[in-house]
Short mmCIF file of C-alpha atoms in Angstrom, two decimals:
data_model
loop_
_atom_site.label_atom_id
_atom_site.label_comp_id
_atom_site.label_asym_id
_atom_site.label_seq_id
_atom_site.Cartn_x
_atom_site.Cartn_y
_atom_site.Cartn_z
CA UNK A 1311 68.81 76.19 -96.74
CA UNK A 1312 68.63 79.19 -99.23
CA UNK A 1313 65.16 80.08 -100.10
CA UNK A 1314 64.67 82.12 -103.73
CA UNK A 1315 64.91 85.57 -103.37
CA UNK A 1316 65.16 87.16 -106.85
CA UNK A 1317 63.28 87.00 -110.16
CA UNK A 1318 66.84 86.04 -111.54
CA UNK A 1319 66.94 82.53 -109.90
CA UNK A 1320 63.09 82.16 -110.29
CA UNK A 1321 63.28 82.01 -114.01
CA UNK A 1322 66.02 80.13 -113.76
CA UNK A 1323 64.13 77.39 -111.21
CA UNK A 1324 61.05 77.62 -113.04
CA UNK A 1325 62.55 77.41 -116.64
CA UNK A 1326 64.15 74.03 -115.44
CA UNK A 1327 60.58 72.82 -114.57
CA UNK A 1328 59.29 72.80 -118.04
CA UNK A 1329 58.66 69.66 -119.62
CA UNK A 1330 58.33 67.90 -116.17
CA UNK A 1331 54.65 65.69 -116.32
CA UNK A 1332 53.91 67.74 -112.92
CA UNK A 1333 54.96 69.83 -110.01
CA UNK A 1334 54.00 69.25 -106.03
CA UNK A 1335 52.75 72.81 -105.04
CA UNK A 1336 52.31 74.54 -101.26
CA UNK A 1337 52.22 78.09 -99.99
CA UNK A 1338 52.20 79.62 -96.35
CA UNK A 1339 50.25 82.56 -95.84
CA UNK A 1340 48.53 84.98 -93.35
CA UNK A 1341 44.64 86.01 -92.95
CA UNK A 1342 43.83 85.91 -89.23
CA UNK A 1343 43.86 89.92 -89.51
CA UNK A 1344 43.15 90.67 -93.19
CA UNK A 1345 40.90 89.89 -96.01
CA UNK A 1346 43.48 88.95 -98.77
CA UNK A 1347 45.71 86.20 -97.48
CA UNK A 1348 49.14 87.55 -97.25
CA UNK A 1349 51.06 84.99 -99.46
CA UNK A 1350 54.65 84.53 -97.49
CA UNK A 1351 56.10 81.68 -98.59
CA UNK A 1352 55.52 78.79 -102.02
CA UNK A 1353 57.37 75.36 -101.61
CA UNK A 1354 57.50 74.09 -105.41
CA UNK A 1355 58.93 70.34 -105.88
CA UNK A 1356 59.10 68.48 -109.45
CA UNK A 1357 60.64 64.62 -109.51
CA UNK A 1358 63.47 66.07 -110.72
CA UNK A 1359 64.05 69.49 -108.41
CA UNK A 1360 62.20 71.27 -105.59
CA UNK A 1361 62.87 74.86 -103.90
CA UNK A 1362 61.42 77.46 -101.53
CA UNK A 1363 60.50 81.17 -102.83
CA UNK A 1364 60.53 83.73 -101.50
CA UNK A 1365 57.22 86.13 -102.38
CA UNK A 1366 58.28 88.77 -99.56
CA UNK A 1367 61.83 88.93 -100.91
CA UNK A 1368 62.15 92.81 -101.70
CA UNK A 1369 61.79 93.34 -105.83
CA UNK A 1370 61.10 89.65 -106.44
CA UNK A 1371 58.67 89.31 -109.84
CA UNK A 1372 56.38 86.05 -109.47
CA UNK A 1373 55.57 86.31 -113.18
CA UNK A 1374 58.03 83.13 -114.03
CA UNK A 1375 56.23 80.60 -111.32
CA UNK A 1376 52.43 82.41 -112.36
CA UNK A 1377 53.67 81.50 -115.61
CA UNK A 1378 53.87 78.03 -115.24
CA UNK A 1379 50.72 78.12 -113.10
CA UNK A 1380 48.86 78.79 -116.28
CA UNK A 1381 50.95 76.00 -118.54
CA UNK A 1382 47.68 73.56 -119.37
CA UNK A 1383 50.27 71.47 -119.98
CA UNK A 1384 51.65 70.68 -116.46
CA UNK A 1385 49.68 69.28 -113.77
CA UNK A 1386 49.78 71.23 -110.78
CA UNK A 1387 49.84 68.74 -107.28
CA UNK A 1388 48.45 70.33 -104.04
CA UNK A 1389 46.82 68.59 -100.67
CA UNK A 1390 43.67 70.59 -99.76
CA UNK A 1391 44.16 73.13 -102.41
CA UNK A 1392 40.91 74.94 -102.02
CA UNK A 1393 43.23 78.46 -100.22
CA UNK A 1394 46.14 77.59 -102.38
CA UNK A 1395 44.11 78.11 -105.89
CA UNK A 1396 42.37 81.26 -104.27
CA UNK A 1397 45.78 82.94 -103.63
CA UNK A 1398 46.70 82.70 -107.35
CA UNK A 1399 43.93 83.06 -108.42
CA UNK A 1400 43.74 86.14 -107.03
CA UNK A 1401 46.83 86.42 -109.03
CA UNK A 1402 45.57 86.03 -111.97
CA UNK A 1403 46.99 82.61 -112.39
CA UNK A 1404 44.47 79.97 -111.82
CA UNK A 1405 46.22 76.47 -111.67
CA UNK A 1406 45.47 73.98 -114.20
CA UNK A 1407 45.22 71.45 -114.47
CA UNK A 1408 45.24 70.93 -110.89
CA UNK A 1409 45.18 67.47 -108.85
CA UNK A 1410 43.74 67.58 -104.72
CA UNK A 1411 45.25 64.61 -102.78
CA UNK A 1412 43.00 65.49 -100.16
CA UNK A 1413 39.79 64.95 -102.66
CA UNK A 1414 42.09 61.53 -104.36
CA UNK A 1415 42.38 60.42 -100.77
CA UNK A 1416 39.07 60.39 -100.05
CA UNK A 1417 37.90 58.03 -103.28
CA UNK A 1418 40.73 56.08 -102.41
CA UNK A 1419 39.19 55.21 -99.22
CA UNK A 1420 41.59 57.09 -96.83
CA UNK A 1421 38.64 59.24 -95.07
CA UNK A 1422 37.02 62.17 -94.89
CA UNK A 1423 39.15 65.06 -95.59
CA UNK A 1424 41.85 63.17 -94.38
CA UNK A 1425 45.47 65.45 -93.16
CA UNK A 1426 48.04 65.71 -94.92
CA UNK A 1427 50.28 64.68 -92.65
CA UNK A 1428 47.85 61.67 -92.11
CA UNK A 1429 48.21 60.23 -96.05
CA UNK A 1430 52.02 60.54 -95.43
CA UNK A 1431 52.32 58.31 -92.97
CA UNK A 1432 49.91 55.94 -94.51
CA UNK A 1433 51.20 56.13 -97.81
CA UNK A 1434 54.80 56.84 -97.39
CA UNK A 1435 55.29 55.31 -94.15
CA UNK A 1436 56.77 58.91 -92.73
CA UNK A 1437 56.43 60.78 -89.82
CA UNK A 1438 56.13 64.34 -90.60
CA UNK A 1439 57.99 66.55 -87.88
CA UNK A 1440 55.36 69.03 -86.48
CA UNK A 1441 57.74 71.35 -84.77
CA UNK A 1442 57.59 74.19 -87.13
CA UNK A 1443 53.86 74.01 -87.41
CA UNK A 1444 52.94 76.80 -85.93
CA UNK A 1445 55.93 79.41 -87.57
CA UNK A 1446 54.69 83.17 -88.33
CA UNK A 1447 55.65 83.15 -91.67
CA UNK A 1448 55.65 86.43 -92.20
CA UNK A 1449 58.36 86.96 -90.24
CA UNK A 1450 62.14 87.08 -91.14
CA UNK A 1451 64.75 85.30 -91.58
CA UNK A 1452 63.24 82.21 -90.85
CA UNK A 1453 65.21 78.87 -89.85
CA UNK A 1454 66.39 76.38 -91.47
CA UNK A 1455 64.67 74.29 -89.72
CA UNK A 1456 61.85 76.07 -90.53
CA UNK A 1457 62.20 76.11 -94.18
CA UNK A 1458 63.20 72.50 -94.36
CA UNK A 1459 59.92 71.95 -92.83
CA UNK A 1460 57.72 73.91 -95.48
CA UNK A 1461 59.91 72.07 -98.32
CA UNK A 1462 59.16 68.61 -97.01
CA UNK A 1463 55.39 69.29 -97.63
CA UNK A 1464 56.20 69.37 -101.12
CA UNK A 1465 58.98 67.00 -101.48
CA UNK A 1466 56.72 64.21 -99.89
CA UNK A 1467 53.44 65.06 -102.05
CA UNK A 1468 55.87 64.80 -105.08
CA UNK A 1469 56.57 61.50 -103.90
CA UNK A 1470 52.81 60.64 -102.86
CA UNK A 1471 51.16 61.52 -106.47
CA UNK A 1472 52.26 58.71 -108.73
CA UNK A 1473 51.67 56.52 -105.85
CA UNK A 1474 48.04 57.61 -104.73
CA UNK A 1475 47.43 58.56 -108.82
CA UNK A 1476 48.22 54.47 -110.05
CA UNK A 1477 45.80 53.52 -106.86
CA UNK A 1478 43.10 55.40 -108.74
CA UNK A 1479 43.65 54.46 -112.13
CA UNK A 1480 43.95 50.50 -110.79
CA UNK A 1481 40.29 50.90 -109.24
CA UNK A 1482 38.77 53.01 -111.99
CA UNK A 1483 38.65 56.23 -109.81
CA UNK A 1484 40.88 58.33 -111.44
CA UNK A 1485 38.08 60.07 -113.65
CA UNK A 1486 36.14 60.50 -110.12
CA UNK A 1487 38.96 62.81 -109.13
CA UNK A 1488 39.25 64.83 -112.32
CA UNK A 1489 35.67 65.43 -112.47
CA UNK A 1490 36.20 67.19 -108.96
CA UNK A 1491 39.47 68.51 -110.25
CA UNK A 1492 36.92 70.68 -112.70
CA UNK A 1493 34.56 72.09 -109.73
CA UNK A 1494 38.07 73.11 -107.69
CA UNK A 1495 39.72 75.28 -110.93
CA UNK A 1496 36.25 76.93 -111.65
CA UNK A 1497 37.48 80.78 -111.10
CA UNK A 1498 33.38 81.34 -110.03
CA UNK A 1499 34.32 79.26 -106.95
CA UNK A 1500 36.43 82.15 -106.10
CA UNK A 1501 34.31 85.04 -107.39
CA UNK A 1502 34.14 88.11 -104.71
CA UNK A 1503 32.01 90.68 -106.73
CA UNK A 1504 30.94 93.01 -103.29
CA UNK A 1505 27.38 92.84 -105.49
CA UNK A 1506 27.60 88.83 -104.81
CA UNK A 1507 28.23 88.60 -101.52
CA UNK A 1508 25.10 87.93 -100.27
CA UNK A 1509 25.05 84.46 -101.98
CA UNK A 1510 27.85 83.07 -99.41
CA UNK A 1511 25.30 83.72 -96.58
CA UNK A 1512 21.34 82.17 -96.15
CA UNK A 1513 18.39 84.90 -96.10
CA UNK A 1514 15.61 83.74 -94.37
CA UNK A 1515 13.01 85.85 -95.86
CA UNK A 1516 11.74 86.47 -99.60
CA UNK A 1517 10.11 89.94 -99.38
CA UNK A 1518 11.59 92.31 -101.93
CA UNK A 1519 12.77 94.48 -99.15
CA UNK A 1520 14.13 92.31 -96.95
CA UNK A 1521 16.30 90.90 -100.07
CA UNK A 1522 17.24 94.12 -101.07
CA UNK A 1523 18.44 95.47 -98.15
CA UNK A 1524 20.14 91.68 -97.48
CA UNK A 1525 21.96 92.40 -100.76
CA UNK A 1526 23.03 95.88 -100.72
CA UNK A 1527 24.54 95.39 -96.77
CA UNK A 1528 26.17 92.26 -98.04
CA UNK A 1529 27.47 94.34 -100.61
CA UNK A 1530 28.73 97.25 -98.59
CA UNK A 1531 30.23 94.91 -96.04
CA UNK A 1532 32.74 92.99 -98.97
CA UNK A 1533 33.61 96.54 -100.38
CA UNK A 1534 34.49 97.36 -97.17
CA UNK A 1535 36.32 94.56 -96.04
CA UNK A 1536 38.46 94.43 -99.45
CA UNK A 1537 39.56 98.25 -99.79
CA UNK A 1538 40.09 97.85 -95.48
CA UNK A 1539 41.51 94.48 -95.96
CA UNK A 1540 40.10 93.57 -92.92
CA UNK A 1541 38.00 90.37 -91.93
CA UNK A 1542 34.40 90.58 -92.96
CA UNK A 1543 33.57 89.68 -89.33
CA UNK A 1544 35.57 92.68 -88.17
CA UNK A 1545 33.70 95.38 -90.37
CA UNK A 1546 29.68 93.43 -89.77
CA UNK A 1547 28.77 90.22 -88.28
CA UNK A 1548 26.68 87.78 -90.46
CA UNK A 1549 23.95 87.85 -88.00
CA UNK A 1550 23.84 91.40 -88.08
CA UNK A 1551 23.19 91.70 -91.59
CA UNK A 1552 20.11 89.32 -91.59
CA UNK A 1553 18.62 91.94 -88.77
CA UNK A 1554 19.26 94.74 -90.68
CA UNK A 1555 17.91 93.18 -93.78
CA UNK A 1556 14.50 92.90 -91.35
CA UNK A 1557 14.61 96.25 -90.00
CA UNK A 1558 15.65 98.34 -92.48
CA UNK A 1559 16.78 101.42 -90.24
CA UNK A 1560 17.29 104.78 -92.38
CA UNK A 1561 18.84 106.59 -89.58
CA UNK A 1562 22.15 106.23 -87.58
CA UNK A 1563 19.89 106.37 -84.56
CA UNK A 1564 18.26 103.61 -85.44
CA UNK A 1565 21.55 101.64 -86.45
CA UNK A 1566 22.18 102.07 -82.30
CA UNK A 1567 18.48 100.12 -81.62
CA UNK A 1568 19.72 97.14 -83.39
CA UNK A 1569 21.33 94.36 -81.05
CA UNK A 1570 23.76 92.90 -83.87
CA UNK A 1571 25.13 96.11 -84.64
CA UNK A 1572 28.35 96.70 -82.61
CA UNK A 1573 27.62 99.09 -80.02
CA UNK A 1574 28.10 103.16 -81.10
CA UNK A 1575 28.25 101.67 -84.76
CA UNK A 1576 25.78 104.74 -85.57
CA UNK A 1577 28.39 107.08 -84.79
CA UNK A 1578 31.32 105.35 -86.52
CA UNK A 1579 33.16 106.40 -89.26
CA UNK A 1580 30.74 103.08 -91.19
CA UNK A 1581 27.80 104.13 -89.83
CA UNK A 1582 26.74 107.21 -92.92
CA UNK A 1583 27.98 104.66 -95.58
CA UNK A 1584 25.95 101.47 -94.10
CA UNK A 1585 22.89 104.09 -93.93
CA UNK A 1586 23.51 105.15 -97.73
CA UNK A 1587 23.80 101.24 -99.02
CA UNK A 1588 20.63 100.22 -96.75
CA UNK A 1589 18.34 103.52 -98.62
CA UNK A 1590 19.83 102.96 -101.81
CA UNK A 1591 18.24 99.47 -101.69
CA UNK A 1592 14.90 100.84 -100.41
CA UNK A 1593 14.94 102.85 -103.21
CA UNK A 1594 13.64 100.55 -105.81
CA UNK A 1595 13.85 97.12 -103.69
CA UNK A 1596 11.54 95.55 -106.32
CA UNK A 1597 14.12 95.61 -109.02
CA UNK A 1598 17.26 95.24 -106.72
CA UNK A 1599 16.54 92.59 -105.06
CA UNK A 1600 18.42 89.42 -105.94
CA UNK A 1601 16.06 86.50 -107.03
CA UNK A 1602 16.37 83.45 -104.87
CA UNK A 1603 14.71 80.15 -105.52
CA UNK A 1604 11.11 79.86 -103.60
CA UNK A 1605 10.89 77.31 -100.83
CA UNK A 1606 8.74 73.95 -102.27
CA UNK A 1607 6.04 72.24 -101.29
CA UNK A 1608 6.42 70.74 -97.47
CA UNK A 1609 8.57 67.20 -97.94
CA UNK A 1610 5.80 64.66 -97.99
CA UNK A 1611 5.06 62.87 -94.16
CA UNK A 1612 7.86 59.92 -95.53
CA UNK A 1613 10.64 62.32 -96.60
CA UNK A 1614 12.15 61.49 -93.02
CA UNK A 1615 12.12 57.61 -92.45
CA UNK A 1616 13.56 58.01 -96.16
CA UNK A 1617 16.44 59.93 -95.47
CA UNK A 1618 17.29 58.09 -92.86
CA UNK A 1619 17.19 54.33 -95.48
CA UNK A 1620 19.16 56.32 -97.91
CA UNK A 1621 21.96 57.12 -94.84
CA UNK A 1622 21.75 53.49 -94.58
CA UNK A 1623 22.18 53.07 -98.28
CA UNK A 1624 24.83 55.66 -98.75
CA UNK A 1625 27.40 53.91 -95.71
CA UNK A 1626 26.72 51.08 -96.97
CA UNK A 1627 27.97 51.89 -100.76
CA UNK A 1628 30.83 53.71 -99.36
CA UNK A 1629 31.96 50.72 -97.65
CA UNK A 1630 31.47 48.87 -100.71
CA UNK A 1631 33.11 50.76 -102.94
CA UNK A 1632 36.47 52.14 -99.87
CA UNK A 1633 35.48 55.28 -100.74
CA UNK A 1634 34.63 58.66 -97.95
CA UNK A 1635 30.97 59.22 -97.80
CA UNK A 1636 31.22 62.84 -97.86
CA UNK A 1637 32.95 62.22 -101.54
CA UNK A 1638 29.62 60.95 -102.77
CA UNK A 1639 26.72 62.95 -100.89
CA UNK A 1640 25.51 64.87 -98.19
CA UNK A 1641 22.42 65.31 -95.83
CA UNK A 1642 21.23 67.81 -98.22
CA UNK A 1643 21.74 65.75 -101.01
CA UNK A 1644 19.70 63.00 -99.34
CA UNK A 1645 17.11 65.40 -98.47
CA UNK A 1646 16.41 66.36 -101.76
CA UNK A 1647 16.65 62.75 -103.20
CA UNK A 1648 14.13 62.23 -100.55
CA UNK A 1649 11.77 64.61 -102.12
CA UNK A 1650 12.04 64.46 -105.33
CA UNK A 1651 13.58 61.67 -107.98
CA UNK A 1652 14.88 64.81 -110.45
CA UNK A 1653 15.91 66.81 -107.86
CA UNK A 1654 19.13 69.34 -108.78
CA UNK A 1655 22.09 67.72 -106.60
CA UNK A 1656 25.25 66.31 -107.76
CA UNK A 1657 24.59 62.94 -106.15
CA UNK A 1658 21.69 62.37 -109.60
CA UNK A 1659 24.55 63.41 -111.65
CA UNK A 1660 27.90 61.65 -113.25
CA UNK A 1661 30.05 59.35 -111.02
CA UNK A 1662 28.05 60.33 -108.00
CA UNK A 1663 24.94 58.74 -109.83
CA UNK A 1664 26.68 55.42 -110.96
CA UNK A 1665 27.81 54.68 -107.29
CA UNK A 1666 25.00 55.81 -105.11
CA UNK A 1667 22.11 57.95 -106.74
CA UNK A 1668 20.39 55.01 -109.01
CA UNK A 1669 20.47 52.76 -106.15
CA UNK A 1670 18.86 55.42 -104.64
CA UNK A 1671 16.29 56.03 -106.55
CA UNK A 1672 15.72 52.44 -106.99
CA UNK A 1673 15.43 52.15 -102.92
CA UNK A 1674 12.82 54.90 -103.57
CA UNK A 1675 10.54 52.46 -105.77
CA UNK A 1676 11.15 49.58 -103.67
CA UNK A 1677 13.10 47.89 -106.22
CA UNK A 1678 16.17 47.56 -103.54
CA UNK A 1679 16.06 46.47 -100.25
CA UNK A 1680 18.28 46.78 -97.28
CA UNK A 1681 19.41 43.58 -95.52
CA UNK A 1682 21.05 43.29 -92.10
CA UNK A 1683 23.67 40.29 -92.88
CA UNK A 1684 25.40 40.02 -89.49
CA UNK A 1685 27.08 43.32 -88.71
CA UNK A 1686 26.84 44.05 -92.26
CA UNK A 1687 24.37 46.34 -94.56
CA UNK A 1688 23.68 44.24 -97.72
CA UNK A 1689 21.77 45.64 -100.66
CA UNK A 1690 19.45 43.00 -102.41
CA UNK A 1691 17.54 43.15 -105.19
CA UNK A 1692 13.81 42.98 -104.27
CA UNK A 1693 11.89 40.20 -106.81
CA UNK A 1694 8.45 40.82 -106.65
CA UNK A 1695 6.26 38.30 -106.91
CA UNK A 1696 3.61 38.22 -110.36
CA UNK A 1697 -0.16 38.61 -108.90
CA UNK A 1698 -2.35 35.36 -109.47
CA UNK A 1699 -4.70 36.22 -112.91
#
């Protein structure tokens, strides 16, 4: 098996794609060590042709498959595609429309997050070969083998999509998808402004300080990480930034007193530049500190025997309706049902509110009840009975 190596027979590939009504999409890349992924290998497959390309192939110009990345009018097929939109999107070629079979399986009752490899063999009836799992991709040439196993995750999904797609339409859950399809392609999701950083991790505190210090560190640590391309964890640990968010130290001797601070950090060729972000925050933490929503009021005594109905509630629709739990809402989401009937969570909102969050609300005001019927949940209406004049 040839892989693409030139821009030549990339245009030519991709040109034959047009006009297709979609294209199964897959890329292998590296991250362990670095903060971009290192993109070495995309599997493309249409219903009507299907190759591997070659991205480390020396002069090799992506522009003809980025191209068709941004074509609105071709729907773009991945499984899990969460890493695979980040990579080109950091290319400046955000996939859509874009279809997740890993999101379809799910409200088509296959699971949680089910594998890929998984939805084959329940769909297709296939047993993937898992030999070349583990291949450094990076490395060349690679095998045939090894090749014909990165095409055959493409060449299967291409066969999977009309399949799993009809299942959806049949039981009314194909707009369920797309409405998660929207979420996936947002290029915010993928957003890594250094100055927003801080929003991927929890502060614990809401002191101006604290924040601003939380913000700045967050701030310096992305930079960092991105002109280093190194792992965030490698430059700071997370932990670490939430104590020096509390302490504030000024000095590199103080960076040293810290426990989350690698050892000798101080005296490091980060330690003058951490210093600098952490003062430069101090120096007017009123107006650089990020605003973050105030905790509430204390969930009422309740809140947790009703969490635990609407758990009861939620498996119970899901089992209903053959579709992954997860899909529809989590413990948060419960949580905040719990406490409050307008509460901001996407289980009150569109599909997620048709098949779960007006029942909840209903089990709320007692107008639904929760019957054991065997080893079944059922949900009953509850018919209250008119008070005597």
């Amino acid at each position: 098996m040839t892989p693409i190596t030139t821009t030549a027979e990339l245009a030519e590939f991709c040109n034959g794609l047009k006009g297709q009504p979609f294209i199964a999409v897959d890329t292998e890349f590296m991250r362990e060590t670095t903060y971009w992924p290192k993109l070495c290998l995309i599997q493309v497959a249409s219903p009507v042709s299907d190759a591997v390309i070659d991205p480390l192939a020396e002069g090799i110009d992506l522009e003809p498959l980025l191209e068709l990345m941004r074509d609105e009018t071709l729907l773009k097929v991945f499984h899990a595609a969460r890493q695979d939109v980040e990579i080109f999107n950091n290319l400046k070629a955000m996939p859509t429309p874009l279809f997740d079979t890993q999101v379809a399986g799910m409200a088509a009752g296959f699971g949680e997050q089910i594998a890929y490899d998984a939805l084959v063999r329940q769909m297709l009836k296939i047993e993937i070969d898992k030999s070349s799992r583990f291949t450094d991709w990076a490395r060349r040439p690679l095998t045939d083998a090894q090749l014909a196993y990165a095409l055959a995750d493409v060449t299967h999904l291409a066969r999977l999509f009309p399949v799993l797609r009809d299942r959806l339409q049949e039981s009314g859950r194909l707009a369920w998808v797309e409405e998660e399809m929207k979420a996936l392609s947002d290029p915010a999701a993928y957003d890594v402004d250094p100055e927003k950083a801080w929003r991927r991790l929890r502060p614990r505190k809401t002191q101006a300080k604290y924040l601003a210090v939380f913000k700045s560190v967050s701030a310096w640590r992305e930079r960092t990480a991105q002109q280093r391309d190194q792992p965030r964890g490698r430059i700071l640990k997370d932990e670490a930034i939430d104590e020096l968010a509390t302490q504030a130290p000024t000095s590199l001797e103080g960076l040293n007193t810290l426990r989350g601070v690698p050892k000798g950090f101080g005296g490091s060729k980060f330690g003058p530049d951490l210093i600098a972000a952490i003062k430069a925050a101090l120096a007017d933490p009123e107006g650089y500190a990020p605003v973050v929503d105030k905790p509430g009021p204390p969930p009422p005594p309740s809140a947790g025997a009703v969490v635990e109905l609407l758990k009861v509630l939620l498996k119970a629709r899901a089992e209903e309706a053959g579709v992954a739990s997860k899909l529809i809402a989590t413990v948060s989401d419960l949580e905040k049902i719990a406490a409050d009937d307008e509460a901001d969570t996407p289980a009150l909102q569109g599909w997620r509110r048709e098949a779960f969050g007006s029942d909840a609300l209903k089990i709320k005001r007692g107008e639904l009840a929760l019957v054991l019927d065997g080893v079944k949940v059922r949900v009953v209406e509850v018919r209250r009975t008119p008070r005597p004049a």
